[in-house]
mmCIF file of C-alpha atoms in Angstrom:
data_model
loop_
_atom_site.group_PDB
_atom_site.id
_atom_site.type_symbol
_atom_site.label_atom_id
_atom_site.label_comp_id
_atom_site.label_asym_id
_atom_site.label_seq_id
_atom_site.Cartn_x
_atom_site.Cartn_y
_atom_site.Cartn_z
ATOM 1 C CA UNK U 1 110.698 50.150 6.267
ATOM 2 C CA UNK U 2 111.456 49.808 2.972
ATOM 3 C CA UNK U 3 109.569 51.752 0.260
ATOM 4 C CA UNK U 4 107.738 48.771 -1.675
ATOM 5 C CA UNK U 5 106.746 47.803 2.227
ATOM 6 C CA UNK U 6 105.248 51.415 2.448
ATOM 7 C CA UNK U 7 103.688 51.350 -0.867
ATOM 8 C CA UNK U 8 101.670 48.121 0.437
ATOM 9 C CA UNK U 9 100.477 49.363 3.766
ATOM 10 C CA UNK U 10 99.344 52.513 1.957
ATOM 11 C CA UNK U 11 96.873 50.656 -0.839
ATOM 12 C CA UNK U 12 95.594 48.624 2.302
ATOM 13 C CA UNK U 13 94.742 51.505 4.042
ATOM 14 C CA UNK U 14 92.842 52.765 0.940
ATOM 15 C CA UNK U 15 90.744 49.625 0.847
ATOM 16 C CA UNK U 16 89.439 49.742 4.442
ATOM 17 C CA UNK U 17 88.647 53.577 3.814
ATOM 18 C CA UNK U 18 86.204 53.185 0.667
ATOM 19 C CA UNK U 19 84.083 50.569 1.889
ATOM 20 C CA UNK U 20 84.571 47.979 -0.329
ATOM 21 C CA UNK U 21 85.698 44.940 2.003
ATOM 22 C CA UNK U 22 82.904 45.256 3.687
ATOM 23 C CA UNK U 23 80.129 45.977 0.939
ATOM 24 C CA UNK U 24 81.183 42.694 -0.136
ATOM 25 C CA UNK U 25 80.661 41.067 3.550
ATOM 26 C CA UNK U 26 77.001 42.471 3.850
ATOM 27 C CA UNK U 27 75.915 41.458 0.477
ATOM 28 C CA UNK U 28 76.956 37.978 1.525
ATOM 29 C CA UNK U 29 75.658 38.138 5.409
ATOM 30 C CA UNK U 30 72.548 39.566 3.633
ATOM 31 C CA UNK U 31 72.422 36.169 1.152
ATOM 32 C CA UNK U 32 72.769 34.088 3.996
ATOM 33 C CA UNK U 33 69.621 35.832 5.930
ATOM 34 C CA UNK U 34 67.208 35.530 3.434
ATOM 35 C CA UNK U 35 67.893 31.717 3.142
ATOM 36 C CA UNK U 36 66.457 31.204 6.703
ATOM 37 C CA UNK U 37 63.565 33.429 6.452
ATOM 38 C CA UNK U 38 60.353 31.392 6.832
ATOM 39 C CA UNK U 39 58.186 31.454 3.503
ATOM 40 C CA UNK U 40 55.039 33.941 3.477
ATOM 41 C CA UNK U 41 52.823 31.219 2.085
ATOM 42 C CA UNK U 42 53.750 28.004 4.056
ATOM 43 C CA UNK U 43 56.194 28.439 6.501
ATOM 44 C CA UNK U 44 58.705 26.566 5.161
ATOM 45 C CA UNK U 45 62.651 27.234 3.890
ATOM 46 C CA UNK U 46 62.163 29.028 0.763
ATOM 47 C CA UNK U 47 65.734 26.764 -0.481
ATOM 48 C CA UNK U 48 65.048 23.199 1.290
ATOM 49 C CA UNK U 49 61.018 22.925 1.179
ATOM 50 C CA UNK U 50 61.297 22.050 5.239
ATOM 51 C CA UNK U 51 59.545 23.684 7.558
ATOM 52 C CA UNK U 52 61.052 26.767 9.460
ATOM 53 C CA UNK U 53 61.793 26.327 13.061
ATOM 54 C CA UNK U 54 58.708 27.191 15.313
ATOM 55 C CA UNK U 55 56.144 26.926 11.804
ATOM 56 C CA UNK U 56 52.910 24.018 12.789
ATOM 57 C CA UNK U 57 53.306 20.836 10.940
ATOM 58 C CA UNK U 58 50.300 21.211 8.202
ATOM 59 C CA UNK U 59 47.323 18.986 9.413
ATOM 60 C CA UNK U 60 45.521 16.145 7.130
ATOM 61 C CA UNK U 61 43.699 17.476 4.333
ATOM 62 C CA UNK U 62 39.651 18.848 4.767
ATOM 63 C CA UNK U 63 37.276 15.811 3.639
ATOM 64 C CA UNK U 64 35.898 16.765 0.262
ATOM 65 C CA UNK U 65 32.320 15.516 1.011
ATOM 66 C CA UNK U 66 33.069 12.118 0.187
ATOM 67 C CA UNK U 67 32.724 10.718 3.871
ATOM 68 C CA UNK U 68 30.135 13.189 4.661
ATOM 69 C CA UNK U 69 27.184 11.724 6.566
ATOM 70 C CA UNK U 70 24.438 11.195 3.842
ATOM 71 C CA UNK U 71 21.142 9.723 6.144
ATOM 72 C CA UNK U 72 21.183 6.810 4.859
ATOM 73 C CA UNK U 73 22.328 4.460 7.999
ATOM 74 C CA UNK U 74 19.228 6.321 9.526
ATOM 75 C CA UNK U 75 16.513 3.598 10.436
ATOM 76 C CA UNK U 76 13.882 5.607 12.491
ATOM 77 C CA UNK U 77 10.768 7.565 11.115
ATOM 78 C CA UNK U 78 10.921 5.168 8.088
ATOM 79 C CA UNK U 79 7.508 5.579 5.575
ATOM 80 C CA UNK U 80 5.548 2.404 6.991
ATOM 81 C CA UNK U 81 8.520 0.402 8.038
ATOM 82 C CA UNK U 82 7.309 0.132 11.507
ATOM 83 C CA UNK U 83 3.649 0.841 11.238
ATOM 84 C CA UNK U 84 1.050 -1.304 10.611
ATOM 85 C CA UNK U 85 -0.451 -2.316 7.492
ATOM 86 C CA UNK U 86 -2.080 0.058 5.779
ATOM 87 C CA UNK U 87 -3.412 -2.979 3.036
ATOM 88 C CA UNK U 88 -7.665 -2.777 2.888
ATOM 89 C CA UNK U 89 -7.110 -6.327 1.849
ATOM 90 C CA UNK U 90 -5.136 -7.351 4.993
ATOM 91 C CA UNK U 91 -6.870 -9.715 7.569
ATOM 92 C CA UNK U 92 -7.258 -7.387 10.034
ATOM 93 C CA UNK U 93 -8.887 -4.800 7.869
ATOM 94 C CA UNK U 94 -11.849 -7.089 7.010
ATOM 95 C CA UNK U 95 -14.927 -7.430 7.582
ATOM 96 C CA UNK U 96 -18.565 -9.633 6.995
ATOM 97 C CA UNK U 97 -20.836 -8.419 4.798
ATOM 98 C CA UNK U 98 -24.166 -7.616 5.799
ATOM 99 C CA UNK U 99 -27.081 -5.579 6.041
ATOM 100 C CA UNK U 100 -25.289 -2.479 7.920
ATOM 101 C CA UNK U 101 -22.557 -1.987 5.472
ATOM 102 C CA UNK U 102 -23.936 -3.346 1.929
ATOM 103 C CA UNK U 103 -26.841 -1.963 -0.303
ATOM 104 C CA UNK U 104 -28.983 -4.958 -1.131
ATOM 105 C CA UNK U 105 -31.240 -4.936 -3.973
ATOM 106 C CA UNK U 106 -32.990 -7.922 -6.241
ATOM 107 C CA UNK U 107 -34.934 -7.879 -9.748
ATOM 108 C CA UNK U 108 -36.562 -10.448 -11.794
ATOM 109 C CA UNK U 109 -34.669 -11.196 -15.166
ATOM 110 C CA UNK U 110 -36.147 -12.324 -18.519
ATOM 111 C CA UNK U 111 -33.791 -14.652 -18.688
ATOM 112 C CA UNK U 112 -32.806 -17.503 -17.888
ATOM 113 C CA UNK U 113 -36.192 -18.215 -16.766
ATOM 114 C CA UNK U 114 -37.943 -17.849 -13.209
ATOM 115 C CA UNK U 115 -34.504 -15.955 -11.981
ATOM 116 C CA UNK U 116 -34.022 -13.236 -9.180
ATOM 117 C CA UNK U 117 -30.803 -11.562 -9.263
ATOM 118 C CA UNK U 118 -29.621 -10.343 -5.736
ATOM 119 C CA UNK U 119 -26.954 -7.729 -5.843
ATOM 120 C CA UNK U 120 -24.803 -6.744 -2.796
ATOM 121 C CA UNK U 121 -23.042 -3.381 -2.714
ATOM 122 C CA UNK U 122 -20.490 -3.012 -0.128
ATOM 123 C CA UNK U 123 -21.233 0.419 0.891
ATOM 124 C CA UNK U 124 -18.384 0.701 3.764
ATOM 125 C CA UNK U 125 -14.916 1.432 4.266
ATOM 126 C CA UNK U 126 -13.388 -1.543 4.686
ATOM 127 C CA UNK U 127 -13.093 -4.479 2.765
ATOM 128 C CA UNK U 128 -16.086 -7.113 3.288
ATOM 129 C CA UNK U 129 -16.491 -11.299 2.732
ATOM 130 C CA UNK U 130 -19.560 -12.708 1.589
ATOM 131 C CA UNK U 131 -19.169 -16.304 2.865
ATOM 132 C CA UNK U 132 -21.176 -19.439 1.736
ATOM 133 C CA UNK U 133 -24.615 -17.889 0.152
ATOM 134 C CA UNK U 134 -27.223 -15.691 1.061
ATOM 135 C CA UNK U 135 -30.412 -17.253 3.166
ATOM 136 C CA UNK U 136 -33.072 -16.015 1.870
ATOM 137 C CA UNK U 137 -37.205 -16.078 3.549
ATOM 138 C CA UNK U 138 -39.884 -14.945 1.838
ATOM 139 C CA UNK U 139 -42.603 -13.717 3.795
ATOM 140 C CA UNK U 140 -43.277 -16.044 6.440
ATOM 141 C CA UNK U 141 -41.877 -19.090 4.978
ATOM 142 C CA UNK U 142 -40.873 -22.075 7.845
ATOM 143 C CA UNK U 143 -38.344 -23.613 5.067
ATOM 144 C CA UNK U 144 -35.009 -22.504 3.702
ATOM 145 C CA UNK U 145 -34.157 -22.684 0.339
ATOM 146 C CA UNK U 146 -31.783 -25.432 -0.889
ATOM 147 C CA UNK U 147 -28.234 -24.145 -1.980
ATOM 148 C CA UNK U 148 -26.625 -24.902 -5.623
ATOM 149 C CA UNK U 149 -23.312 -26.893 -4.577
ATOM 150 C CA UNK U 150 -22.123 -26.462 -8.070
ATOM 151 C CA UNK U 151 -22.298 -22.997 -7.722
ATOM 152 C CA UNK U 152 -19.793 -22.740 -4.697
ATOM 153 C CA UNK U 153 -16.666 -20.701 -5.661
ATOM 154 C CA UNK U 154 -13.255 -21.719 -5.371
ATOM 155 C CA UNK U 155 -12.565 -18.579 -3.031
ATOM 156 C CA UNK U 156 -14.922 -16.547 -0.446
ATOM 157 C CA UNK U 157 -16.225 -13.839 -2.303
ATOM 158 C CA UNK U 158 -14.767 -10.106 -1.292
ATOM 159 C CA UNK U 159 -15.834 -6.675 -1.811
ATOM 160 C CA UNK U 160 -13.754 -3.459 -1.879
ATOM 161 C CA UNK U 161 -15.744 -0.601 -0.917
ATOM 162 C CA UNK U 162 -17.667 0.152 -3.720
ATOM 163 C CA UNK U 163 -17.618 -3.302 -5.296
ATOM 164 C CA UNK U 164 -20.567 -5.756 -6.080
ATOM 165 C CA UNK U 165 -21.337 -9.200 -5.409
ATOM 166 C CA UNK U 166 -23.979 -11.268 -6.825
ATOM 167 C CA UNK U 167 -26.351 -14.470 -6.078
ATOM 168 C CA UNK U 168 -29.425 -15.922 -8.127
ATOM 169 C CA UNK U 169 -32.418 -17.623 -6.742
ATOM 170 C CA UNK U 170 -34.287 -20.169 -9.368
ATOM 171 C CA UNK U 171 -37.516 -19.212 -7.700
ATOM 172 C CA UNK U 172 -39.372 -22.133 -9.519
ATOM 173 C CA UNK U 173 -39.677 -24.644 -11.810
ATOM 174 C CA UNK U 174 -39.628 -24.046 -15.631
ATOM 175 C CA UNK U 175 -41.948 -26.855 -16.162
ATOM 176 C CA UNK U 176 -44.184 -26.224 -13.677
ATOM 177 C CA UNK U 177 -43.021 -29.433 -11.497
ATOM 178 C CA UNK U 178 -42.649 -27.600 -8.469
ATOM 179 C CA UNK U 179 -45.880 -27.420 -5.261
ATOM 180 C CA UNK U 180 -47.360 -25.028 -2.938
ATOM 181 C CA UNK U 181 -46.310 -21.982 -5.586
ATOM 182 C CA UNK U 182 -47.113 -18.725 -4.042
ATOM 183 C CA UNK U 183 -46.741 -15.264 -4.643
ATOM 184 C CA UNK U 184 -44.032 -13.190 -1.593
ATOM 185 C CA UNK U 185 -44.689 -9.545 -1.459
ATOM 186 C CA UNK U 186 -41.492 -9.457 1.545
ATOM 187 C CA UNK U 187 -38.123 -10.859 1.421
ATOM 188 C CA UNK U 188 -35.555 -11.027 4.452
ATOM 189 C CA UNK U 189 -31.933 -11.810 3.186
ATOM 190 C CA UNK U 190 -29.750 -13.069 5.961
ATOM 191 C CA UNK U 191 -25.646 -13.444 5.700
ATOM 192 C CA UNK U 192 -23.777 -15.997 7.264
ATOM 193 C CA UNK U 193 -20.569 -16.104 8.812
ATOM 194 C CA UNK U 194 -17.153 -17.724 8.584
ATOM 195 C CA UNK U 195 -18.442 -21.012 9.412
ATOM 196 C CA UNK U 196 -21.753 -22.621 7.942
ATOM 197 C CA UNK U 197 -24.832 -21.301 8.670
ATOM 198 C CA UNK U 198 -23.739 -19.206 11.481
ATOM 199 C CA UNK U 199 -24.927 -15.428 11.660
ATOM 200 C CA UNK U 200 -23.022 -12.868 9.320
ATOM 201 C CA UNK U 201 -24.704 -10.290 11.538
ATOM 202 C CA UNK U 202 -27.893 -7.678 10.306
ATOM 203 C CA UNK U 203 -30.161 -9.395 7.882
ATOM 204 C CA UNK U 204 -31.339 -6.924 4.865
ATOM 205 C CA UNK U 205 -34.932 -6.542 3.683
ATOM 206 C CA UNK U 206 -34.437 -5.533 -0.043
ATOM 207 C CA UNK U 207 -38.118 -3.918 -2.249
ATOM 208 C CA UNK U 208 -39.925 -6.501 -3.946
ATOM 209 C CA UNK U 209 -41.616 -5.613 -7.238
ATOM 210 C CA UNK U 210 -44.888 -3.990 -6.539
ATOM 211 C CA UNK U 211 -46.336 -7.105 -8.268
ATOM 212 C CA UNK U 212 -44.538 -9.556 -5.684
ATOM 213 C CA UNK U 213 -42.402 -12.763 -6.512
ATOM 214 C CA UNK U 214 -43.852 -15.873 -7.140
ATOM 215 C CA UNK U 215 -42.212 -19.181 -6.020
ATOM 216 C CA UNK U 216 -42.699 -22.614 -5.472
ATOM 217 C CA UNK U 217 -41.090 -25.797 -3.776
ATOM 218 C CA UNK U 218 -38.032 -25.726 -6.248
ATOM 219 C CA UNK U 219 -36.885 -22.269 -4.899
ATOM 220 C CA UNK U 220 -33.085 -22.933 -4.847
ATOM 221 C CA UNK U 221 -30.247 -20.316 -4.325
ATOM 222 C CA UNK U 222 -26.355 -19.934 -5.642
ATOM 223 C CA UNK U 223 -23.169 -18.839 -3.739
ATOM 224 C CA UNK U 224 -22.419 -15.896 -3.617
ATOM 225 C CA UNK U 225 -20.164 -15.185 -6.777
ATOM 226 C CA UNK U 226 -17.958 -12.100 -7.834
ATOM 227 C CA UNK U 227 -19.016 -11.970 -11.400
ATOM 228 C CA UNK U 228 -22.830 -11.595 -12.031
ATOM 229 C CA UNK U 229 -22.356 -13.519 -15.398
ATOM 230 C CA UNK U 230 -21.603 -16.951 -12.840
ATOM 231 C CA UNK U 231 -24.804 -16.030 -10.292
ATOM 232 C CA UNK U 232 -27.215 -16.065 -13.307
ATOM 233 C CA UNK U 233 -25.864 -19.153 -15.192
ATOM 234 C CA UNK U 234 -26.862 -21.396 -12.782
#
């Protein structure tokens, strides 16, 4: 062997002793290894963004509340869409008036002349008609007194509970035309019904003035009327 041969074998021999070839080849293996180690946050290569072998494919994203069920597609145990009407004004909730749920009461007026106000209170729950006008007898009178047609409303008269109605009875003649005048010291008020003349149920037997009513032959009677302005302009 010749002595540069020697020389060569000898600095070789060197290198494998002092660790440096292979320093170099773990710093490299040790690159290499932390390449392919799964991320701590998502699983995924740390250098490519993919996931690491054996990490879950990440699921769809949580809903936000946006799709969340609100109620409103809900359609039982709505406030009154189902139940009945709870209108006092609604047809079934209505009633005559007569002399079990009103508070009748009557009262000579100055003026116009010779006129008796009637006044009906509706004094129940539920709202009452006061069809046609009231029939009125005074004491025991075989006649009934002759309605005002130009008194007759456009609409039957109704009462919510607490509300008034009103008639007028002309109980005679200002210019003393009227016979057989005669002084009542009872009056029986009876209400008709939806058609004419038919019974509105209990009659009403309002106080007369202490004095009594006088009347003749020319005792007429209005409509009923809502206002008491139109019963006593007749």
């Amino acid at each position: 062997m010749s002595a540069a041969a020697v020389a060569l074998a000898a600095l070789a021999l060197t290198a494998c002793q002092d660790g440096t070839g292979v320093k170099d080849g773990g710093a490299a293996a040790a690159s290499d290894s932390t390449a392919a180690t799964p991320s701590a946050t998502g699983g995924t290569d740390s250098a490519q963004g993919t996931p690491a072998p054996g990490t879950p494919a990440p699921g769809p994203a949580a809903p936000t509340g946006g799709a969340k069920a609100t109620g409103g597609a809900k359609t039982g145990g709505g406030q009154g869409g189902a139940k009945g009407s709870s209108d006092p004004s609604a047809a079934g909730n209505r009633v005559l008036c007569n002399g079990s749920n009103t508070e009748v009461t009557v009262r000579t007026v100055p003026r116009p002349l010779n006129h008796m106000l009637i006044t009906v209170k509706n004094t129940g729950s539920k709202v009452c008609d006061l069809p046609y006008h009231p029939q009125l007898r005074f004491d025991e009178m075989q006649w009934a007194p002759t309605a005002q047609e130009g008194t007759r409303p456009q609409a039957v008269v109704s009462l919510a509970p607490g509300e008034s109605g009103y008639a007028a009875a002309v109980l005679s003649a200002a210019d003393g035309s009227g016979e057989g005048g005669t002084t009542a010291h009872r009056l029986t008020i009876a209400f008709q019904g939806r058609t004419p003349h038919s019974s509105g149920g209990a009659s009403a037997t309002p106080s007369l003035p202490a004095a009594g009513v006088y009347y003749d032959s020319s005792l007429t009677v209005t409509y009923w009327q809502q206002d008491i302005g139109d019963a006593l302009g007749a």
